[in-house]
């Protein structure tokens, strides 16, 4: 549905919010619900006793399979939605799964075949005001993005600069 153009790759290097290295400090500042994008971030939140409302996982970190310890903590428990999302894209399946998972009253895991890296942006667009989207910043920590009209507008701007049917993507993400 959407593809990240080469010209936009640099826009994703800077964190979209504050970076935390302590999970407890992040949780003290986080809103509700929490959407976690990434296996390691989800692992840290679960170990700290807070299962994210929505977890987006692909079984990898820095292009390598996660450790057995992380995989064990992430296994089982929550209902799963299986999606395919090729690298550097946002598939229609991914956007639909985010909308569905955020709307559910139970914790949900979106398991991605492919890559989940870009899911942060549509998660910010789809989540309600007051929510938090948490993702990993490689070799730095966890980024906490409070969902506000301002952060949603920033995420919409970045999604809007991707190649593909942007309006159809936003239609899939809008709150129902």
Tab-separated table of N, CA, C and O in Angstrom, residues 45-170:
chain	number	residue	atom	x	y	z
A	45	UNK	N	8.899	-4.180	28.433
A	45	UNK	CA	7.643	-3.803	29.074
A	45	UNK	C	7.031	-4.989	29.814
A	45	UNK	O	6.578	-4.850	30.961
A	46	UNK	N	7.037	-6.158	29.196
A	46	UNK	CA	6.480	-7.350	29.860
A	46	UNK	C	7.277	-7.723	31.100
A	46	UNK	O	6.693	-8.056	32.133
A	47	UNK	N	8.597	-7.683	31.009
A	47	UNK	CA	9.434	-8.023	32.166
A	47	UNK	C	9.170	-7.040	33.315
A	47	UNK	O	9.211	-7.417	34.487
A	48	UNK	N	8.854	-5.796	32.977
A	48	UNK	CA	8.547	-4.784	33.990
A	48	UNK	C	7.116	-4.908	34.517
A	48	UNK	O	6.700	-4.129	35.371
A	49	UNK	N	6.351	-5.873	33.995
A	49	UNK	CA	5.001	-6.108	34.499
A	49	UNK	C	3.899	-5.393	33.745
A	49	UNK	O	2.754	-5.382	34.188
A	50	UNK	N	4.210	-4.798	32.597
A	50	UNK	CA	3.182	-4.091	31.812
A	50	UNK	C	3.129	-4.682	30.407
A	50	UNK	O	3.972	-4.401	29.562
A	51	UNK	N	2.146	-5.552	30.191
A	51	UNK	CA	1.939	-6.125	28.868
A	51	UNK	C	1.302	-5.038	27.999
A	51	UNK	O	0.246	-4.510	28.346
A	52	UNK	N	1.939	-4.672	26.888
A	52	UNK	CA	1.343	-3.627	26.047
A	52	UNK	C	-0.046	-4.042	25.552
A	52	UNK	O	-0.313	-5.224	25.348
A	53	UNK	N	-0.899	-3.059	25.359
A	53	UNK	CA	-2.231	-3.321	24.822
A	53	UNK	C	-2.136	-3.866	23.403
A	53	UNK	O	-2.908	-4.738	23.015
A	54	UNK	N	-1.196	-3.329	22.642
A	54	UNK	CA	-0.908	-3.815	21.290
A	54	UNK	C	0.602	-3.963	21.182
A	54	UNK	O	1.347	-3.034	21.517
A	55	UNK	N	1.048	-5.140	20.727
A	55	UNK	CA	2.471	-5.387	20.467
A	55	UNK	C	2.616	-5.747	19.003
A	55	UNK	O	1.875	-6.582	18.488
A	56	UNK	N	3.584	-5.122	18.344
A	56	UNK	CA	3.864	-5.414	16.942
A	56	UNK	C	5.247	-6.060	16.901
A	56	UNK	O	6.243	-5.418	17.211
A	57	UNK	N	5.277	-7.343	16.530
A	57	UNK	CA	6.500	-8.146	16.634
A	57	UNK	C	6.835	-8.818	15.312
A	57	UNK	O	5.936	-9.239	14.592
A	58	UNK	N	8.135	-8.958	15.043
A	58	UNK	CA	8.563	-9.717	13.868
A	58	UNK	C	9.607	-10.784	14.186
A	58	UNK	O	10.135	-11.431	13.282
A	59	UNK	N	9.916	-10.967	15.483
A	59	UNK	CA	10.876	-11.994	15.870
A	59	UNK	C	12.317	-11.627	15.603
A	59	UNK	O	13.200	-12.475	15.680
A	60	UNK	N	12.563	-10.344	15.319
A	60	UNK	CA	13.914	-9.918	14.971
A	60	UNK	C	14.270	-8.623	15.688
A	60	UNK	O	13.399	-7.849	16.062
A	61	UNK	N	15.570	-8.411	15.847
A	61	UNK	CA	16.086	-7.139	16.331
A	61	UNK	C	17.387	-6.877	15.594
A	61	UNK	O	18.221	-7.785	15.469
A	62	UNK	N	17.542	-5.686	15.059
A	62	UNK	CA	18.721	-5.337	14.257
A	62	UNK	C	18.979	-6.383	13.177
A	62	UNK	O	20.096	-6.821	12.981
A	63	UNK	N	17.926	-6.819	12.538
A	63	UNK	CA	17.964	-7.768	11.421
A	63	UNK	C	18.387	-9.192	11.805
A	63	UNK	O	18.624	-10.034	10.952
A	64	UNK	N	18.488	-9.466	13.095
A	64	UNK	CA	18.845	-10.803	13.590
A	64	UNK	C	17.675	-11.353	14.399
A	64	UNK	O	16.899	-10.589	14.985
A	65	UNK	N	17.576	-12.673	14.490
A	65	UNK	CA	16.540	-13.293	15.323
A	65	UNK	C	16.750	-12.892	16.776
A	65	UNK	O	17.890	-12.763	17.240
A	66	UNK	N	15.651	-12.673	17.501
A	66	UNK	CA	15.775	-12.344	18.916
A	66	UNK	C	16.307	-13.556	19.682
A	66	UNK	O	16.207	-14.692	19.225
A	67	UNK	N	16.855	-13.290	20.863
A	67	UNK	CA	17.403	-14.368	21.682
A	67	UNK	C	16.293	-15.294	22.164
A	67	UNK	O	15.111	-14.936	22.161
A	68	UNK	N	16.679	-16.481	22.602
A	68	UNK	CA	15.706	-17.435	23.129
A	68	UNK	C	14.988	-16.862	24.346
A	68	UNK	O	13.804	-17.098	24.538
A	69	UNK	N	15.708	-16.109	25.183
A	69	UNK	CA	15.101	-15.506	26.369
A	69	UNK	C	13.986	-14.533	25.980
A	69	UNK	O	12.885	-14.571	26.534
A	70	UNK	N	14.269	-13.673	25.014
A	70	UNK	CA	13.255	-12.714	24.559
A	70	UNK	C	12.094	-13.459	23.914
A	70	UNK	O	10.927	-13.176	24.211
A	71	UNK	N	12.383	-14.420	23.053
A	71	UNK	CA	11.334	-15.192	22.383
A	71	UNK	C	10.432	-15.885	23.395
A	71	UNK	O	9.208	-15.928	23.221
A	72	UNK	N	11.018	-16.412	24.470
A	72	UNK	CA	10.225	-17.111	25.489
A	72	UNK	C	9.266	-16.157	26.195
A	72	UNK	O	8.105	-16.499	26.450
A	73	UNK	N	9.718	-14.947	26.503
A	73	UNK	CA	8.855	-13.966	27.174
A	73	UNK	C	7.735	-13.511	26.235
A	73	UNK	O	6.615	-13.242	26.673
A	74	UNK	N	8.017	-13.467	24.945
A	74	UNK	CA	7.032	-12.980	23.975
A	74	UNK	C	6.068	-14.059	23.500
A	74	UNK	O	5.050	-13.744	22.882
A	75	UNK	N	6.374	-15.312	23.793
A	75	UNK	CA	5.547	-16.420	23.293
A	75	UNK	C	4.216	-16.502	24.030
A	75	UNK	O	4.120	-16.225	25.219
A	76	UNK	N	3.197	-16.899	23.296
A	76	UNK	CA	1.899	-17.219	23.890
A	76	UNK	C	1.180	-16.044	24.517
A	76	UNK	O	1.576	-14.905	24.409
A	77	UNK	N	0.084	-16.390	25.168
A	77	UNK	CA	-0.666	-15.399	25.936
A	77	UNK	C	-1.760	-14.703	25.172
A	77	UNK	O	-2.915	-15.101	25.231
A	78	UNK	N	-1.422	-13.667	24.455
A	78	UNK	CA	-2.421	-12.809	23.837
A	78	UNK	C	-2.887	-13.331	22.481
A	78	UNK	O	-2.144	-14.017	21.785
A	79	UNK	N	-4.118	-12.957	22.087
A	79	UNK	CA	-4.557	-13.266	20.726
A	79	UNK	C	-3.586	-12.649	19.720
A	79	UNK	O	-2.998	-11.597	19.988
A	80	UNK	N	-3.434	-13.320	18.580
A	80	UNK	CA	-2.490	-12.869	17.562
A	80	UNK	C	-3.217	-12.558	16.261
A	80	UNK	O	-4.149	-13.250	15.880
A	81	UNK	N	-2.719	-11.545	15.607
A	81	UNK	CA	-3.121	-11.233	14.244
A	81	UNK	C	-1.870	-11.406	13.390
A	81	UNK	O	-0.844	-10.783	13.675
A	82	UNK	N	-1.954	-12.258	12.400
A	82	UNK	CA	-0.812	-12.506	11.513
A	82	UNK	C	-0.913	-11.596	10.293
A	82	UNK	O	-1.971	-11.515	9.671
A	83	UNK	N	0.179	-10.891	9.983
A	83	UNK	CA	0.190	-10.016	8.809
A	83	UNK	C	1.493	-10.177	8.036
A	83	UNK	O	2.512	-10.562	8.605
A	84	UNK	N	1.427	-9.854	6.770
A	84	UNK	CA	2.632	-9.758	5.948
A	84	UNK	C	2.884	-8.286	5.694
A	84	UNK	O	1.964	-7.532	5.373
A	85	UNK	N	4.140	-7.895	5.885
A	85	UNK	CA	4.523	-6.508	5.678
A	85	UNK	C	5.978	-6.487	5.215
A	85	UNK	O	6.889	-6.580	6.037
A	86	UNK	N	6.206	-6.401	3.905
A	86	UNK	CA	7.580	-6.416	3.395
A	86	UNK	C	8.403	-5.246	3.942
A	86	UNK	O	7.850	-4.216	4.348
A	87	UNK	N	9.735	-5.384	3.954
A	87	UNK	CA	10.598	-4.295	4.427
A	87	UNK	C	10.332	-2.987	3.683
A	87	UNK	O	10.001	-2.991	2.492
A	88	UNK	N	10.452	-1.880	4.410
A	88	UNK	CA	10.300	-0.519	3.877
A	88	UNK	C	8.906	-0.242	3.328
A	88	UNK	O	8.723	0.626	2.478
A	89	UNK	N	7.906	-0.981	3.843
A	89	UNK	CA	6.532	-0.761	3.391
A	89	UNK	C	5.581	-0.717	4.576
A	89	UNK	O	5.922	-1.098	5.700
A	90	UNK	N	4.374	-0.267	4.277
A	90	UNK	CA	3.220	-0.410	5.164
A	90	UNK	C	2.135	-1.066	4.325
A	90	UNK	O	1.564	-0.436	3.424
A	91	UNK	N	1.890	-2.344	4.583
A	91	UNK	CA	0.891	-3.083	3.811
A	91	UNK	C	-0.516	-2.765	4.314
A	91	UNK	O	-0.707	-2.315	5.450
A	92	UNK	N	-1.494	-3.023	3.469
A	92	UNK	CA	-2.890	-2.871	3.873
A	92	UNK	C	-3.181	-3.775	5.067
A	92	UNK	O	-3.892	-3.371	6.002
A	93	UNK	N	-2.616	-4.989	5.067
A	93	UNK	CA	-2.800	-5.908	6.204
A	93	UNK	C	-2.297	-5.294	7.501
A	93	UNK	O	-2.936	-5.420	8.554
A	94	UNK	N	-1.133	-4.648	7.451
A	94	UNK	CA	-0.568	-4.023	8.656
A	94	UNK	C	-1.487	-2.913	9.164
A	94	UNK	O	-1.787	-2.829	10.357
A	95	UNK	N	-1.945	-2.061	8.265
A	95	UNK	CA	-2.805	-0.945	8.674
A	95	UNK	C	-4.120	-1.458	9.255
A	95	UNK	O	-4.584	-0.969	10.294
A	96	UNK	N	-4.712	-2.462	8.608
A	96	UNK	CA	-5.959	-3.034	9.117
A	96	UNK	C	-5.755	-3.693	10.480
A	96	UNK	O	-6.601	-3.564	11.371
A	97	UNK	N	-4.630	-4.389	10.646
A	97	UNK	CA	-4.347	-5.062	11.918
A	97	UNK	C	-4.162	-4.046	13.043
A	97	UNK	O	-4.649	-4.255	14.163
A	98	UNK	N	-3.474	-2.949	12.770
A	98	UNK	CA	-3.310	-1.908	13.793
A	98	UNK	C	-4.658	-1.352	14.223
A	98	UNK	O	-4.940	-1.209	15.411
A	99	UNK	N	-5.504	-1.030	13.249
A	99	UNK	CA	-6.832	-0.481	13.569
A	99	UNK	C	-7.627	-1.485	14.401
A	99	UNK	O	-8.222	-1.130	15.417
A	100	UNK	N	-7.629	-2.759	13.972
A	100	UNK	CA	-8.369	-3.794	14.689
A	100	UNK	C	-7.833	-3.988	16.106
A	100	UNK	O	-8.605	-4.063	17.062
A	101	UNK	N	-6.524	-4.069	16.244
A	101	UNK	CA	-5.914	-4.315	17.560
A	101	UNK	C	-6.174	-3.166	18.523
A	101	UNK	O	-6.485	-3.383	19.695
A	102	UNK	N	-6.073	-1.945	18.036
A	102	UNK	CA	-6.307	-0.776	18.900
A	102	UNK	C	-7.765	-0.724	19.342
A	102	UNK	O	-8.068	-0.323	20.464
A	103	UNK	N	-8.680	-1.180	18.496
A	103	UNK	CA	-10.102	-1.150	18.824
A	103	UNK	C	-10.528	-2.256	19.795
A	103	UNK	O	-11.604	-2.163	20.386
A	104	UNK	N	-9.724	-3.286	19.949
A	104	UNK	CA	-10.102	-4.409	20.817
A	104	UNK	C	-9.997	-4.040	22.290
A	104	UNK	O	-9.205	-3.184	22.676
A	105	UNK	N	-10.769	-4.761	23.107
A	105	UNK	CA	-10.747	-4.556	24.552
A	105	UNK	C	-9.783	-5.505	25.252
A	105	UNK	O	-9.777	-5.583	26.475
A	106	UNK	N	-9.004	-6.250	24.483
A	106	UNK	CA	-8.035	-7.180	25.059
A	106	UNK	C	-6.673	-6.900	24.435
A	106	UNK	O	-6.580	-6.295	23.371
A	107	UNK	N	-5.621	-7.329	25.123
A	107	UNK	CA	-4.277	-7.158	24.592
A	107	UNK	C	-4.093	-8.054	23.370
A	107	UNK	O	-4.556	-9.193	23.355
A	108	UNK	N	-3.437	-7.525	22.352
A	108	UNK	CA	-3.284	-8.213	21.074
A	108	UNK	C	-1.832	-8.121	20.615
A	108	UNK	O	-1.189	-7.088	20.784
A	109	UNK	N	-1.351	-9.204	20.003
A	109	UNK	CA	-0.052	-9.221	19.352
A	109	UNK	C	-0.280	-9.245	17.845
A	109	UNK	O	-1.028	-10.087	17.345
A	110	UNK	N	0.358	-8.326	17.151
A	110	UNK	CA	0.392	-8.367	15.694
A	110	UNK	C	1.730	-9.001	15.337
A	110	UNK	O	2.787	-8.436	15.625
A	111	UNK	N	1.669	-10.192	14.766
A	111	UNK	CA	2.894	-10.892	14.383
A	111	UNK	C	3.134	-10.665	12.895
A	111	UNK	O	2.298	-11.012	12.065
A	112	UNK	N	4.286	-10.082	12.585
A	112	UNK	CA	4.596	-9.644	11.231
A	112	UNK	C	5.567	-10.603	10.566
A	112	UNK	O	6.621	-10.912	11.118
A	113	UNK	N	5.190	-11.055	9.389
A	113	UNK	CA	6.135	-11.727	8.509
A	113	UNK	C	6.665	-10.638	7.599
A	113	UNK	O	5.900	-10.032	6.850
A	114	UNK	N	7.946	-10.364	7.715
A	114	UNK	CA	8.554	-9.251	6.996
A	114	UNK	C	9.217	-8.336	8.000
A	114	UNK	O	10.082	-8.767	8.750
A	115	UNK	N	8.750	-7.097	8.048
A	115	UNK	CA	9.377	-6.106	8.917
A	115	UNK	C	8.327	-5.197	9.537
A	115	UNK	O	7.401	-4.761	8.867
A	116	UNK	N	8.515	-4.888	10.834
A	116	UNK	CA	7.545	-4.059	11.541
A	116	UNK	C	8.019	-2.634	11.779
A	116	UNK	O	7.313	-1.813	12.327
A	117	UNK	N	9.201	-2.282	11.311
A	117	UNK	CA	9.828	-1.005	11.670
A	117	UNK	C	8.959	0.230	11.421
A	117	UNK	O	8.937	1.146	12.240
A	118	UNK	N	8.264	0.288	10.318
A	118	UNK	CA	7.492	1.489	9.988
A	118	UNK	C	6.132	1.549	10.673
A	118	UNK	O	5.421	2.543	10.531
A	119	UNK	N	5.760	0.525	11.424
A	119	UNK	CA	4.443	0.495	12.069
A	119	UNK	C	4.261	1.591	13.109
A	119	UNK	O	3.135	1.909	13.483
A	120	UNK	N	5.348	2.184	13.571
A	120	UNK	CA	5.243	3.258	14.559
A	120	UNK	C	4.359	4.397	14.058
A	120	UNK	O	3.501	4.891	14.794
A	121	UNK	N	4.565	4.819	12.822
A	121	UNK	CA	3.813	5.974	12.308
A	121	UNK	C	2.313	5.721	12.233
A	121	UNK	O	1.531	6.526	12.763
A	122	UNK	N	1.862	4.637	11.593
A	122	UNK	CA	0.411	4.424	11.584
A	122	UNK	C	-0.147	4.136	12.974
A	122	UNK	O	-1.315	4.434	13.232
A	123	UNK	N	0.668	3.592	13.880
A	123	UNK	CA	0.192	3.389	15.251
A	123	UNK	C	-0.109	4.729	15.911
A	123	UNK	O	-1.119	4.877	16.607
A	124	UNK	N	0.739	5.719	15.676
A	124	UNK	CA	0.511	7.061	16.239
A	124	UNK	C	-0.754	7.663	15.622
A	124	UNK	O	-1.562	8.282	16.320
A	125	UNK	N	-0.934	7.468	14.327
A	125	UNK	CA	-2.123	7.999	13.643
A	125	UNK	C	-3.391	7.343	14.182
A	125	UNK	O	-4.404	8.006	14.408
A	126	UNK	N	-3.350	6.019	14.412
A	126	UNK	CA	-4.554	5.267	14.772
A	126	UNK	C	-4.894	5.297	16.263
A	126	UNK	O	-6.058	5.152	16.627
A	127	UNK	N	-3.902	5.468	17.119
A	127	UNK	CA	-4.143	5.401	18.566
A	127	UNK	C	-4.900	6.641	19.051
A	127	UNK	O	-4.773	7.729	18.473
A	128	UNK	N	-5.668	6.486	20.120
A	128	UNK	CA	-6.419	7.636	20.645
A	128	UNK	C	-5.515	8.623	21.379
A	128	UNK	O	-4.424	8.265	21.837
A	129	UNK	N	-5.978	9.865	21.485
A	129	UNK	CA	-5.253	10.845	22.291
A	129	UNK	C	-5.047	10.282	23.691
A	129	UNK	O	-5.941	9.641	24.253
A	130	UNK	N	-3.873	10.512	24.246
A	130	UNK	CA	-3.555	10.019	25.588
A	130	UNK	C	-2.837	8.688	25.585
A	130	UNK	O	-2.258	8.296	26.591
A	131	UNK	N	-2.862	7.991	24.444
A	131	UNK	CA	-2.141	6.718	24.322
A	131	UNK	C	-0.648	7.001	24.229
A	131	UNK	O	-0.214	8.154	24.088
A	132	UNK	N	0.136	5.940	24.290
A	132	UNK	CA	1.572	6.034	24.071
A	132	UNK	C	1.990	4.981	23.068
A	132	UNK	O	1.524	3.842	23.121
A	133	UNK	N	2.863	5.367	22.154
A	133	UNK	CA	3.494	4.429	21.240
A	133	UNK	C	4.960	4.370	21.647
A	133	UNK	O	5.610	5.397	21.816
A	134	UNK	N	5.456	3.158	21.842
A	134	UNK	CA	6.829	2.948	22.284
A	134	UNK	C	7.539	2.114	21.228
A	134	UNK	O	7.011	1.108	20.771
A	135	UNK	N	8.725	2.551	20.849
A	135	UNK	CA	9.523	1.788	19.885
A	135	UNK	C	10.992	1.898	20.266
A	135	UNK	O	11.387	2.755	21.042
A	136	UNK	N	11.799	1.014	19.705
A	136	UNK	CA	13.217	1.000	20.024
A	136	UNK	C	14.024	1.921	19.141
A	136	UNK	O	13.773	2.035	17.943
A	137	UNK	N	14.985	2.584	19.752
A	137	UNK	CA	15.974	3.380	19.029
A	137	UNK	C	17.277	2.600	19.152
A	137	UNK	O	17.846	2.513	20.240
A	138	UNK	N	17.736	1.958	18.067
A	138	UNK	CA	18.881	1.048	18.156
A	138	UNK	C	20.084	1.651	18.889
A	138	UNK	O	20.481	2.784	18.625
A	139	UNK	N	20.587	0.874	19.829
A	139	UNK	CA	21.770	1.224	20.625
A	139	UNK	C	21.580	2.445	21.512
A	139	UNK	O	22.545	2.977	22.053
A	140	UNK	N	20.339	2.914	21.687
A	140	UNK	CA	20.071	4.071	22.540
A	140	UNK	C	19.058	3.774	23.633
A	140	UNK	O	19.246	4.176	24.770
A	141	UNK	N	17.936	3.134	23.295
A	141	UNK	CA	16.911	2.866	24.287
A	141	UNK	C	15.534	2.790	23.657
A	141	UNK	O	15.387	2.435	22.485
A	142	UNK	N	14.539	3.148	24.460
A	142	UNK	CA	13.142	3.083	24.036
A	142	UNK	C	12.605	4.498	23.877
A	142	UNK	O	12.799	5.339	24.750
A	143	UNK	N	11.913	4.728	22.769
A	143	UNK	CA	11.336	6.044	22.500
A	143	UNK	C	9.865	6.012	22.904
A	143	UNK	O	9.125	5.110	22.514
A	144	UNK	N	9.451	7.002	23.680
A	144	UNK	CA	8.060	7.143	24.102
A	144	UNK	C	7.434	8.297	23.327
A	144	UNK	O	7.897	9.435	23.414
A	145	UNK	N	6.388	7.974	22.562
A	145	UNK	CA	5.672	9.006	21.814
A	145	UNK	C	4.270	9.119	22.399
A	145	UNK	O	3.435	8.243	22.205
A	146	UNK	N	4.008	10.194	23.155
A	146	UNK	CA	2.641	10.404	23.629
A	146	UNK	C	1.770	10.794	22.434
A	146	UNK	O	2.166	11.619	21.612
A	147	UNK	N	0.604	10.168	22.314
A	147	UNK	CA	-0.270	10.478	21.185
A	147	UNK	C	-1.082	11.728	21.536
A	147	UNK	O	-1.892	11.733	22.459
A	148	UNK	N	-0.806	12.766	20.776
A	148	UNK	CA	-1.474	14.061	20.920
A	148	UNK	C	-1.837	14.528	19.511
A	148	UNK	O	-1.342	13.972	18.521
A	149	UNK	N	-2.660	15.549	19.393
A	149	UNK	CA	-2.924	16.078	18.048
A	149	UNK	C	-1.619	16.471	17.318
A	149	UNK	O	-1.501	16.284	16.112
A	150	UNK	N	-0.633	16.964	18.068
A	150	UNK	CA	0.630	17.391	17.459
A	150	UNK	C	1.453	16.205	16.959
A	150	UNK	O	1.970	16.223	15.837
A	151	UNK	N	1.597	15.154	17.795
A	151	UNK	CA	2.388	14.005	17.349
A	151	UNK	C	1.658	13.251	16.243
A	151	UNK	O	2.291	12.723	15.329
A	152	UNK	N	0.323	13.220	16.295
A	152	UNK	CA	-0.445	12.586	15.223
A	152	UNK	C	-0.238	13.352	13.911
A	152	UNK	O	-0.042	12.747	12.852
A	153	UNK	N	-0.237	14.690	13.965
A	153	UNK	CA	-0.020	15.492	12.754
A	153	UNK	C	1.379	15.236	12.185
A	153	UNK	O	1.545	15.137	10.957
A	154	UNK	N	2.376	15.104	13.042
A	154	UNK	CA	3.738	14.816	12.584
A	154	UNK	C	3.791	13.444	11.911
A	154	UNK	O	4.400	13.279	10.842
A	155	UNK	N	3.154	12.443	12.520
A	155	UNK	CA	3.131	11.098	11.941
A	155	UNK	C	2.367	11.104	10.618
A	155	UNK	O	2.801	10.482	9.638
A	156	UNK	N	1.239	11.812	10.573
A	156	UNK	CA	0.462	11.905	9.328
A	156	UNK	C	1.295	12.559	8.225
A	156	UNK	O	1.234	12.155	7.064
A	157	UNK	N	2.073	13.567	8.576
A	157	UNK	CA	2.921	14.234	7.594
A	157	UNK	C	3.939	13.254	7.008
A	157	UNK	O	4.131	13.196	5.790
A	158	UNK	N	4.584	12.469	7.867
A	158	UNK	CA	5.579	11.498	7.383
A	158	UNK	C	4.923	10.409	6.540
A	158	UNK	O	5.442	10.052	5.475
A	159	UNK	N	3.788	9.882	6.997
A	159	UNK	CA	3.074	8.876	6.201
A	159	UNK	C	2.650	9.482	4.861
A	159	UNK	O	2.759	8.848	3.814
A	160	UNK	N	2.202	10.714	4.889
A	160	UNK	CA	1.746	11.386	3.679
A	160	UNK	C	2.835	11.602	2.644
A	160	UNK	O	2.539	11.833	1.469
A	161	UNK	N	4.086	11.516	3.051
A	161	UNK	CA	5.215	11.693	2.134
A	161	UNK	C	5.716	10.366	1.570
A	161	UNK	O	6.658	10.345	0.781
A	162	UNK	N	5.066	9.259	1.956
A	162	UNK	CA	5.447	7.960	1.422
A	162	UNK	C	4.835	7.765	0.039
A	162	UNK	O	3.866	8.443	-0.318
A	163	UNK	N	5.404	6.834	-0.715
A	163	UNK	CA	4.882	6.514	-2.045
A	163	UNK	C	3.701	5.557	-1.908
A	163	UNK	O	3.762	4.614	-1.114
A	164	UNK	N	2.644	5.792	-2.683
A	164	UNK	CA	1.499	4.892	-2.675
A	164	UNK	C	0.202	5.643	-2.439
A	164	UNK	O	0.149	6.874	-2.509
A	165	UNK	N	-0.857	4.890	-2.127
A	165	UNK	CA	-2.194	5.453	-1.948
A	165	UNK	C	-2.368	5.928	-0.504
A	165	UNK	O	-2.913	5.221	0.348
A	166	UNK	N	-1.883	7.119	-0.245
A	166	UNK	CA	-1.877	7.678	1.108
A	166	UNK	C	-3.295	7.861	1.642
A	166	UNK	O	-3.580	7.537	2.801
A	167	UNK	N	-4.198	8.360	0.819
A	167	UNK	CA	-5.577	8.596	1.290
A	167	UNK	C	-6.253	7.295	1.692
A	167	UNK	O	-6.950	7.233	2.714
A	168	UNK	N	-6.057	6.239	0.917
A	168	UNK	CA	-6.635	4.934	1.278
A	168	UNK	C	-6.017	4.428	2.579
A	168	UNK	O	-6.715	3.825	3.408
A	169	UNK	N	-4.734	4.690	2.779
A	169	UNK	CA	-4.082	4.277	4.026
A	169	UNK	C	-4.707	5.002	5.211
A	169	UNK	O	-5.026	4.382	6.234
A	170	UNK	N	-4.904	6.306	5.089
A	170	UNK	CA	-5.529	7.054	6.184
A	170	UNK	C	-6.957	6.585	6.429
A	170	UNK	O	-7.398	6.518	7.581
